[in-house]
Coordinates of C-alpha atoms in Angstrom, one line a residue:
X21 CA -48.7 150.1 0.8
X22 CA -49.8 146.7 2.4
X23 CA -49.3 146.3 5.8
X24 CA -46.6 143.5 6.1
X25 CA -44.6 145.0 3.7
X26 CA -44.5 148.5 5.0
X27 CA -43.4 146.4 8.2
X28 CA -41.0 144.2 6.5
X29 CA -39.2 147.3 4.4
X30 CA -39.0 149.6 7.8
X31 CA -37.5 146.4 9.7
X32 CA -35.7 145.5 7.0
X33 CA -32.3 145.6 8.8
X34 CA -33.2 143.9 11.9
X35 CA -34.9 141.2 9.8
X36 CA -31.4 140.3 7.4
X37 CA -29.2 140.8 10.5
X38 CA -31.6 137.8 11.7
X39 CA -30.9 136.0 8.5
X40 CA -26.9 136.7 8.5
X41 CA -27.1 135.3 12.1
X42 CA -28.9 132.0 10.9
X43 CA -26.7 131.6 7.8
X44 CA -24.1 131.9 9.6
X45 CA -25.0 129.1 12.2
X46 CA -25.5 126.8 9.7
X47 CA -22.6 127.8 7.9
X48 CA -20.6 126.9 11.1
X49 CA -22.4 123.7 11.6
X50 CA -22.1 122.4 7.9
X51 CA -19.1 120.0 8.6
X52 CA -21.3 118.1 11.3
X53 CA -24.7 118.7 9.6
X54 CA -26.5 115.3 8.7
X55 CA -25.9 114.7 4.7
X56 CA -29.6 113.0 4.3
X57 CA -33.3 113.4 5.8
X58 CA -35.1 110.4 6.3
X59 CA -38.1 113.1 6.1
X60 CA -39.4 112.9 2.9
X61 CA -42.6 114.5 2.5
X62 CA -43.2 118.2 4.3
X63 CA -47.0 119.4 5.2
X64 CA -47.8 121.4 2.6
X65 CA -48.6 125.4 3.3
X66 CA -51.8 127.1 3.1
X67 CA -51.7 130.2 1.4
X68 CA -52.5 133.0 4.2
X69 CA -55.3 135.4 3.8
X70 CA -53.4 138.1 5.1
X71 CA -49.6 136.8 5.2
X72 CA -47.1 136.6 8.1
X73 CA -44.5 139.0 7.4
X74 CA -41.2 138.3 7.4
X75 CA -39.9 137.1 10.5
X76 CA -43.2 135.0 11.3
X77 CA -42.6 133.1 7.7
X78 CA -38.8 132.6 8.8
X79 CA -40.1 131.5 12.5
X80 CA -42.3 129.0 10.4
X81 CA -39.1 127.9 7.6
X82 CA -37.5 127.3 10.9
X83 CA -39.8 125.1 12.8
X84 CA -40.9 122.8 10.0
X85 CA -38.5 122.9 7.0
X86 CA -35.1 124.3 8.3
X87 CA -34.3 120.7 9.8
X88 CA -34.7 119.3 6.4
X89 CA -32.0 121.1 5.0
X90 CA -29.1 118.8 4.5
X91 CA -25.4 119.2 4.1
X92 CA -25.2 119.3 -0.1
X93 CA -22.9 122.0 0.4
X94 CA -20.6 120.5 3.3
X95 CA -17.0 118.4 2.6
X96 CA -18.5 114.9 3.3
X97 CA -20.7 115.3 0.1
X98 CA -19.5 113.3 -2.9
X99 CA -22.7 112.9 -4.9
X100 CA -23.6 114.5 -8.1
X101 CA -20.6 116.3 -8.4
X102 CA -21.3 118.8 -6.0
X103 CA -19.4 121.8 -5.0
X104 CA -19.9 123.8 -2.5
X105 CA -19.9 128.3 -2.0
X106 CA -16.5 129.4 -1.0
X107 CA -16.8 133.2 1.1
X108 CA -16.6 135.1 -2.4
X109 CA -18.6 133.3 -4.3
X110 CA -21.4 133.4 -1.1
X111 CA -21.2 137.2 -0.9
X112 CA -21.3 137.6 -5.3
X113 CA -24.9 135.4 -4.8
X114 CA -26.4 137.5 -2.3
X115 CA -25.5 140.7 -4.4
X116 CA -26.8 139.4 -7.0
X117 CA -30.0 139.0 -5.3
X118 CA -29.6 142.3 -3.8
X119 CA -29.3 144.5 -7.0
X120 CA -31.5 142.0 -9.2
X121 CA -30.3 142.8 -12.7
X122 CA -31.6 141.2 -15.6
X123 CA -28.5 141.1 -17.8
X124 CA -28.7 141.0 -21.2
X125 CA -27.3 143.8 -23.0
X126 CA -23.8 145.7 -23.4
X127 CA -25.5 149.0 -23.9
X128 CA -29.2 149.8 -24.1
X129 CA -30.8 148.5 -21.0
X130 CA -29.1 150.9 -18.9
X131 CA -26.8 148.8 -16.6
X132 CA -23.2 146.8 -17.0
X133 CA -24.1 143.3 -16.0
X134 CA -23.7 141.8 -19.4
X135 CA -20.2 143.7 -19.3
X136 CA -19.7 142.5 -16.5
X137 CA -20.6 138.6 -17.5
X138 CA -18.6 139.3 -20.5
X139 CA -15.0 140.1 -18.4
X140 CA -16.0 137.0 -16.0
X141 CA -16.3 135.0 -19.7
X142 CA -12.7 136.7 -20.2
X143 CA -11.4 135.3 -16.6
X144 CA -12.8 131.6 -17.4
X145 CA -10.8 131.3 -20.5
X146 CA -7.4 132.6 -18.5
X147 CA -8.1 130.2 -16.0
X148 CA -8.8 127.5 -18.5
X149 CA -5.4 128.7 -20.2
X150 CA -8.0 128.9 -23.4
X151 CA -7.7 131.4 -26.1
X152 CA -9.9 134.2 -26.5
X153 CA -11.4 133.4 -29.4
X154 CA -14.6 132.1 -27.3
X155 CA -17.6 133.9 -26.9
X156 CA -19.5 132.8 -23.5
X157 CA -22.3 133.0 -21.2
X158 CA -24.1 131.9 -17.8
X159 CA -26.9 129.6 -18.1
X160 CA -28.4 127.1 -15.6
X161 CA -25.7 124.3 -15.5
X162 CA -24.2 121.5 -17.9
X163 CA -27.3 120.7 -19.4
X164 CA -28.6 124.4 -20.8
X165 CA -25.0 124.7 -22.0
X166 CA -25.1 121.8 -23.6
X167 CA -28.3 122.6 -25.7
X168 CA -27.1 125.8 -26.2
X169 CA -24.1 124.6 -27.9
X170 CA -25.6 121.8 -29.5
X171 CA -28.6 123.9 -30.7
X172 CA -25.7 125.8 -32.5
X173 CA -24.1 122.9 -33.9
X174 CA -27.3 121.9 -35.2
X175 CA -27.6 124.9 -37.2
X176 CA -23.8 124.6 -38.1
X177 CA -25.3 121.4 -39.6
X178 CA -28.1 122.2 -41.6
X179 CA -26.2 125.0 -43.2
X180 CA -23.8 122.7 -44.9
X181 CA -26.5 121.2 -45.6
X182 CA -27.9 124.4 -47.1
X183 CA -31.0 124.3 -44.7
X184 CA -31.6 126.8 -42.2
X185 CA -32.7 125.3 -39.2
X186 CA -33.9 127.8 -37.1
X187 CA -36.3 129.1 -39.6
X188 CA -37.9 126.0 -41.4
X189 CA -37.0 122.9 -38.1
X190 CA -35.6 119.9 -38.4
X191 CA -36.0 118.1 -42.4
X192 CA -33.8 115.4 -42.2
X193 CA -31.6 112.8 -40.0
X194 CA -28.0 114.4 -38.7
X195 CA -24.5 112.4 -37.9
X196 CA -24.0 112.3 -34.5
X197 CA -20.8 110.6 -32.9
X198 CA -19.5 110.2 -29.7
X199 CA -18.5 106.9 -27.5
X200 CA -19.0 108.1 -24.0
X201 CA -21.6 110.8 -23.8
X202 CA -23.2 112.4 -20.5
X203 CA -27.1 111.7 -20.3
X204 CA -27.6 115.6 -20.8
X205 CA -26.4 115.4 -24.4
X206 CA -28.4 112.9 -24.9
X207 CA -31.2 114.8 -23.5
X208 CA -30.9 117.4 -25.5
X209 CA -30.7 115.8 -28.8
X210 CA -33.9 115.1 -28.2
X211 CA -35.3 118.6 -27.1
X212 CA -33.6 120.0 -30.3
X213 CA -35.5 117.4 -32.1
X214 CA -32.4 115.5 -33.7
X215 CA -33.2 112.1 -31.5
X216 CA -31.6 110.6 -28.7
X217 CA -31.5 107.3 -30.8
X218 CA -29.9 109.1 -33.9
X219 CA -26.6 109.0 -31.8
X220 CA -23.9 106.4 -33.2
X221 CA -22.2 105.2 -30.6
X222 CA -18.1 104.1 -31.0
X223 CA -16.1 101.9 -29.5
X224 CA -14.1 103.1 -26.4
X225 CA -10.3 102.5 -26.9
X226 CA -10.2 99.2 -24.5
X227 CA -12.6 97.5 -22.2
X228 CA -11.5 99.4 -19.0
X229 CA -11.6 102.9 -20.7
X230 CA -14.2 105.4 -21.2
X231 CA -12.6 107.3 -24.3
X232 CA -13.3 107.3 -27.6
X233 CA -11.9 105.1 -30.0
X234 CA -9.8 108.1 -32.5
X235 CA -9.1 105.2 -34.7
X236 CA -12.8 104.1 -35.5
X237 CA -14.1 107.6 -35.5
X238 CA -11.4 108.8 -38.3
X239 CA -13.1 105.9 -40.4
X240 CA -16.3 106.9 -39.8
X241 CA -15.0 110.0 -40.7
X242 CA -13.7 108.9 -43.9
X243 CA -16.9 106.7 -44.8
X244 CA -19.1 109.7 -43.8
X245 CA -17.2 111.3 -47.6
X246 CA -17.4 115.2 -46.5
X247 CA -20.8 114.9 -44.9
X248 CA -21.4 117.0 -42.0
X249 CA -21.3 115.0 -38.2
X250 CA -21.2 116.2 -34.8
X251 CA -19.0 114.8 -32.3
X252 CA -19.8 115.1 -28.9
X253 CA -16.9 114.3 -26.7
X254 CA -16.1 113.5 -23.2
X255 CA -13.7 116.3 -21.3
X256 CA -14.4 114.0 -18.3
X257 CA -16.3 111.1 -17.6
X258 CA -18.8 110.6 -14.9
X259 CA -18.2 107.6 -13.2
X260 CA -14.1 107.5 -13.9
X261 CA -13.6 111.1 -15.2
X262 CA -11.9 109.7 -18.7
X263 CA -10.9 111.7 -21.3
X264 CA -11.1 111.3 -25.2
X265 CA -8.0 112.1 -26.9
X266 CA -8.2 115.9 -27.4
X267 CA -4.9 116.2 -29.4
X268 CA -5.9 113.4 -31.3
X269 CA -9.3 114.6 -32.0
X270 CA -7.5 118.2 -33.0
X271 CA -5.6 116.8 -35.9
X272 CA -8.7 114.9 -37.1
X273 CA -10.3 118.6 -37.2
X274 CA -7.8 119.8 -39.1
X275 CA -8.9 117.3 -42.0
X276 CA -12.2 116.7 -41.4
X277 CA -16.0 118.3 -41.8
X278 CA -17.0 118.0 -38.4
X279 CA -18.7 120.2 -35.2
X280 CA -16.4 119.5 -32.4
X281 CA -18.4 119.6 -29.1
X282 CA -16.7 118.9 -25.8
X283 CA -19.0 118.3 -22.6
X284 CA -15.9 119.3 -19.8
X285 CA -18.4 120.0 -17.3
X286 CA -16.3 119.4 -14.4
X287 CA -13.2 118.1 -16.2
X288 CA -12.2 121.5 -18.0
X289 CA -10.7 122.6 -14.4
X290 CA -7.6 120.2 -14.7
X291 CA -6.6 122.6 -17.3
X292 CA -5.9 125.2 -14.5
X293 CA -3.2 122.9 -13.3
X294 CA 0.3 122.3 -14.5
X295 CA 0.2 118.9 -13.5
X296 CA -3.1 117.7 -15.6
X297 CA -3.0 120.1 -18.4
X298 CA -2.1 117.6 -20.7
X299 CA -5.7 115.5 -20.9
X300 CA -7.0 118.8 -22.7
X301 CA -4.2 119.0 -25.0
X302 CA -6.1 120.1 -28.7
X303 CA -9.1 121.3 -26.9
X304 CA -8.9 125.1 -27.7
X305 CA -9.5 123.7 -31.9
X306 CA -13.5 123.1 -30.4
X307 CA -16.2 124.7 -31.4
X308 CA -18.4 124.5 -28.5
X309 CA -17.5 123.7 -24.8
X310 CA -19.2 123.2 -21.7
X311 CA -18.4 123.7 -18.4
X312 CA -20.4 123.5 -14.9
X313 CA -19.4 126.4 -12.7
X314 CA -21.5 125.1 -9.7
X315 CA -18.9 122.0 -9.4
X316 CA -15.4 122.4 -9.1
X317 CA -15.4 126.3 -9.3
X318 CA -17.6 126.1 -6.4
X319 CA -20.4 128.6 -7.0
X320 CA -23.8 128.2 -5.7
X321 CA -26.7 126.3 -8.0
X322 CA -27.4 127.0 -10.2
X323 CA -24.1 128.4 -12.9
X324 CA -23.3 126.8 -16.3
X325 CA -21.4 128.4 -19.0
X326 CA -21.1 127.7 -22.7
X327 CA -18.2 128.3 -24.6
X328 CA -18.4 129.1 -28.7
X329 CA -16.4 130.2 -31.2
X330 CA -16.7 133.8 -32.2
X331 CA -16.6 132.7 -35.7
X332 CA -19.8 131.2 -35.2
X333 CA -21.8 133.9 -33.8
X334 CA -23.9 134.5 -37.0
X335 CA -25.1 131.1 -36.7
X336 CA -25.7 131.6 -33.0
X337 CA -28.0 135.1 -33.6
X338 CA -29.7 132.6 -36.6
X339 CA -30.4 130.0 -33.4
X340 CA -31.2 132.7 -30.7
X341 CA -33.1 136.1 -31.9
X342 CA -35.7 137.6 -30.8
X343 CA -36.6 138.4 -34.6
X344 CA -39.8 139.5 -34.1
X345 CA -38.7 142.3 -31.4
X346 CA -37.1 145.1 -33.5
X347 CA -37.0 147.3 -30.5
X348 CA -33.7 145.3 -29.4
X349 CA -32.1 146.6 -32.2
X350 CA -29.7 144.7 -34.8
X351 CA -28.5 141.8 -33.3
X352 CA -24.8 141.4 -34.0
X353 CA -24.4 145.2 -33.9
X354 CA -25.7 145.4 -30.2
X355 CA -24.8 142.6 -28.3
X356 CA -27.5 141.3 -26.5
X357 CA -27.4 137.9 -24.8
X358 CA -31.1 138.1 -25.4
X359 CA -29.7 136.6 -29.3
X360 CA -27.3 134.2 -28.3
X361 CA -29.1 131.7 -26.0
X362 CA -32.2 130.4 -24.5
X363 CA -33.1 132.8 -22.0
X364 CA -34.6 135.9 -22.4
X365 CA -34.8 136.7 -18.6
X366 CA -32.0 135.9 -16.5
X367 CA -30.6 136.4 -13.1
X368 CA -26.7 137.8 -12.8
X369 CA -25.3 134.9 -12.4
X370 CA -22.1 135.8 -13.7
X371 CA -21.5 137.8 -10.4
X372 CA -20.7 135.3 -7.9
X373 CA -18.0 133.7 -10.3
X374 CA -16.4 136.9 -10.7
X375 CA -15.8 137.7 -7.2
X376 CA -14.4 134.2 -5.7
X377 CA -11.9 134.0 -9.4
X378 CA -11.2 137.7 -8.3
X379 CA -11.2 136.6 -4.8
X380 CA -8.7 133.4 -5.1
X381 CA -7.0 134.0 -8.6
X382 CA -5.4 131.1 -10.4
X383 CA -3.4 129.4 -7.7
X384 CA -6.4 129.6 -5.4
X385 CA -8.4 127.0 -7.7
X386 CA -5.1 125.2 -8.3
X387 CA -5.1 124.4 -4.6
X388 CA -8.6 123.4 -4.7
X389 CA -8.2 121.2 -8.0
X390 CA -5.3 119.4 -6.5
X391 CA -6.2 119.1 -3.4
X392 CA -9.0 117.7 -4.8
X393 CA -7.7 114.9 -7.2
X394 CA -5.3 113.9 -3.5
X395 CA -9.0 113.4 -1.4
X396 CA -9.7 111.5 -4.3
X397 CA -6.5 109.1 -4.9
X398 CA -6.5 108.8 -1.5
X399 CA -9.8 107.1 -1.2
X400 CA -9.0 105.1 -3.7
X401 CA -5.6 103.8 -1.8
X402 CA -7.7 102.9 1.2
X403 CA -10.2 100.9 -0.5
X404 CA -7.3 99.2 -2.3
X405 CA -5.6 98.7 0.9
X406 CA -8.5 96.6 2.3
X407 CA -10.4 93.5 1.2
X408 CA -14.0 94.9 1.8
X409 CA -13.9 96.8 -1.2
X410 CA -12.5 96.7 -4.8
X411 CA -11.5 99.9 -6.9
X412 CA -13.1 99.3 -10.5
X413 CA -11.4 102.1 -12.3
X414 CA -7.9 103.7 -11.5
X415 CA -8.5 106.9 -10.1
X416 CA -7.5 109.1 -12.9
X417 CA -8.9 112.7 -11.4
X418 CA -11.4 113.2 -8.7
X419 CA -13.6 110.3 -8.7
X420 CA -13.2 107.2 -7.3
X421 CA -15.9 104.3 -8.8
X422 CA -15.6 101.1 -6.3
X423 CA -17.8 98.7 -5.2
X424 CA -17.9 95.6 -2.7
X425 CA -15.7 92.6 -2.9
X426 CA -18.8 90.6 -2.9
X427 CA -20.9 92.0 -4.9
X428 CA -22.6 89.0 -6.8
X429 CA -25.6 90.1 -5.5
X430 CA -26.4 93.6 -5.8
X431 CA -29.2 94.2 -3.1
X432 CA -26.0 93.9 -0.9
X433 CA -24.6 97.0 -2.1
X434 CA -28.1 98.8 -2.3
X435 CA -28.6 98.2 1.1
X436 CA -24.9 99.4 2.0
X437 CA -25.5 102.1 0.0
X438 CA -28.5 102.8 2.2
X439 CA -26.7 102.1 5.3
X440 CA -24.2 105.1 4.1
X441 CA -26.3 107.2 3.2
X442 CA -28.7 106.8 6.3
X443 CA -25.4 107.3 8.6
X444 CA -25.4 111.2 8.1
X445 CA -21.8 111.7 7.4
X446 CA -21.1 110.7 3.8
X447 CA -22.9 111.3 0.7
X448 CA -22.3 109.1 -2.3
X449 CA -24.7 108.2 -4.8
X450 CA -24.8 104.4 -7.2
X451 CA -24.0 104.3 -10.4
X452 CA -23.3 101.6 -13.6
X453 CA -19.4 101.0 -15.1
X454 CA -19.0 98.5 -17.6
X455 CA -22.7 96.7 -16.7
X456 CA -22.0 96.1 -13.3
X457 CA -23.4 98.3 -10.0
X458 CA -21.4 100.4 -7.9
X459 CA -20.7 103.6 -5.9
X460 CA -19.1 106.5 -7.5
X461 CA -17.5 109.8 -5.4
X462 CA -16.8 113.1 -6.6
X463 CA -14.1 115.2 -4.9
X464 CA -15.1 118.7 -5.8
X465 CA -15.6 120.6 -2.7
X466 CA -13.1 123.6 -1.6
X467 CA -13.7 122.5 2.5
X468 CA -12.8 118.7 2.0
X469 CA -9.3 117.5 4.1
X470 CA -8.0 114.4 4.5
X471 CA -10.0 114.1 7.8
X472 CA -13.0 114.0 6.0
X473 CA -11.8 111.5 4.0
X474 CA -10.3 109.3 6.6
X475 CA -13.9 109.8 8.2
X476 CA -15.6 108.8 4.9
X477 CA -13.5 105.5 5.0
X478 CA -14.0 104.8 9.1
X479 CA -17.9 105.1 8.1
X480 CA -17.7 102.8 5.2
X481 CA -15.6 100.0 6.5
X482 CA -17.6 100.2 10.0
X483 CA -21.3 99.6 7.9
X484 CA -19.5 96.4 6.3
X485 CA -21.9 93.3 7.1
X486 CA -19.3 90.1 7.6

């Protein structure tokens, strides 16, 4: 065996108790850890003849990269949607790393980690007060789910179409509806090679909302005749986190020929809560949903899962297989997730969700939701409450969307942006509502108070330029 790793696997317990130390160091330091670097490029490593070991790479990490590790996971930042690790979920990740499983199948590869992804599927739906007529699993984030489910759909659609997608590609144009989508769907219409520009875009139902029009998208129902369409639809918007009118949108099912996506990357949480249950009303009639598990479930990057019917599993093998691997065996007789989506190698990411749901149950994530959508409407109350800033949106959730009184000119709120950001303490990131530049802020994180945000809105008002 190589020297340095005969080393490194006989001080192998020395070396993580060095590693647990510095974790935890910079766990305890996250609340006053600097939100930005104003470092932006790093010396780039030369690839050692004989290697370092360990501790001398870690010694090296420390001295010129450590530094440049910033807060992403600390209370004070509202960018990207971003939420941070709670204890559970932190000690699921490092298992997962520990007993490296490549989970795939329910029997035949010799271990239970797609059983196990399978039960922390099961969990998700409780949460989510969503029936179990889902079939689910752990991909990347928001946008993999996305072109998982949409990648479906797309077969969905060239079947009634009597095409087979998977097997001959794309022949012909597709319907595609939706009014507010996230850039990710977008994205992956064009991956799945049914074009970003094939996407007709409706009406919202005013000028200050971000949901769908149900009106103008049952008449393009009925002028569509039976024809196949895809609606994407918004289970929370980014910059105001609006909703289309699930209940609405579950009648219209009911009557018409349509694939019923919903992009809840974030937004699906509020069905945890008594309180905000209601803006998912209808939502269970979907075919596909997606949800982000690294936002407000707080799980480390990166965790998405993708949520479709069970009745559409044959359609999801047609998408998925590995048809020409017969050694995997029949494909809807032995569940592998190796058929039903992208991945054919994949980490067990499912672990980390299963031990903080486990860990904090239902009411645990009620507390964080809630708690949550209060940082948020409690922002927006101080901005409202001052005449530096104006609110653009009512806070409807967990973001707030503002910008500056002034803001005719909008290098003025670049460079208070910039002045923010530089500060250390608060990370928010700029964003475009209704044409016009501003700021958005996404509550998400299990460790923000109301000190934080009373700190948020001290740094913002003090950065004001009279």
């Amino acid at each position: 065996m190589y020297t340095q790793l005969n080393q490194d696997r006989d001080n192998l317990s020395s070396i993580l108790d060095i590693t647990k130390k510095q974790s935890l160091d910079f766990l305890s330091q996250l609340p006053n850890r600097s939100t930005v670097t104003n470092i932006s490029t790093i010396e780039a490593s030369v690839l050692p003849e004989e290697g370092l070991g360990t501790l001398a790479t870690l010694n090296m990490f420390n001295d010129n990269i450590e530094k440049l590790m910033v807060a992403s996971a600390g209370p004070r930042y509202l960018g990207f949607v971003t939420g941070g690790t709670t204890p559970a979920a932190l000690v699921g990740d490092w298992l997962v790393s520990i007993y490296d499983q490549n989970t795939q199948s329910v029997r035949g590869n010799g271990d239970v980690s797609a059983q196990i992804e399978l039960n922390t599927i099961k969990l998700i739906l409780e949460l989510l007060n969503l029936p179990h007529v889902y079939m689910g699993g752990f991909v990347t984030g928001a946008t993999m789910s996305n072109f998982t489910c949409l990648a479906v759909a797309r077969q969905w659609l060239g079947k009634q179409l009597s095409q087979n997608v998977a097997l001959h590609g794309v022949t012909q144009s597709y319907k595609i509806i939706a009014a507010t989508p996230h850039s990710s769907s977008i994205k992956c219409l064009s991956m799945l090679g049914i074009g970003s520009s094939n996407i007709l875009m409706l009406d919202t139902i005013s000028e200050d909302r971000e949901s769908i029009d149900v009106q103008l998208l049952e008449e393009q129902l009925i002028a569509l005749n039976g024809e196949p369409a895809l609606l994407i639809s918004s289970g929370g918007t980014v910059n105001t986190v609006d909703f289309d009118d699930m209940h609405a949108i579950s009648l219209l099912k009911r009557k018409y020929n349509f694939w019923w996506h919903i992009d809840a990357a974030f937004g699906a949480f509020a069905a945890c809560t008594s309180e905000y249950a209601y803006l998912l009303k209808g939502w269970e009639l979907a075919d596909s949903i997606t949800i982000d598990c690294h936002k407000w479930l707080n799980v480390p990057y990166d965790s998405g899962v993708f949520l479709i019917r069970e009745e559409h599993r044959y359609l999801q093998v047609e998408t998925f297989q590995n048809s020409n691997a017969p050694y995997l065996g029949d494909p809807l007789e032995n569940f592998s997730y190796l058929n039903f989506l992208p991945e054919n190698s994949r980490r067990m990411r499912a672990l980390p969700a299963w031990f903080t749901l486990m860990a904090y149950g239902k009411m645990g994530y009620q507390e964080i939701v809630l708690r949550s959508i209060a940082n948020a409407r409690l922002l927006g109350q101080k901005i409202q409450s001052t005449e530096d800033f104006i609110l653009l949106a009512p806070v409807r959730l967990n973001t707030v969307c503002f910008t500056l009184a002034n803001n005719d000119d909008p290098s003025k709120l670049q460079q208070f942006l910039h002045r923010l950001t530089a500060s250390g303490k608060v990370f928010m990131t700029p964003t475009v509502y209704k044409g016009k530049m501003c700021i958005r802020a996404a509550f998400v994180n299990w460790r923000t108070t109301e000190k934080d945000v009373a700190l948020i809105f001290d740094t913002m008002k003090s950065l004001i330029v009279k």
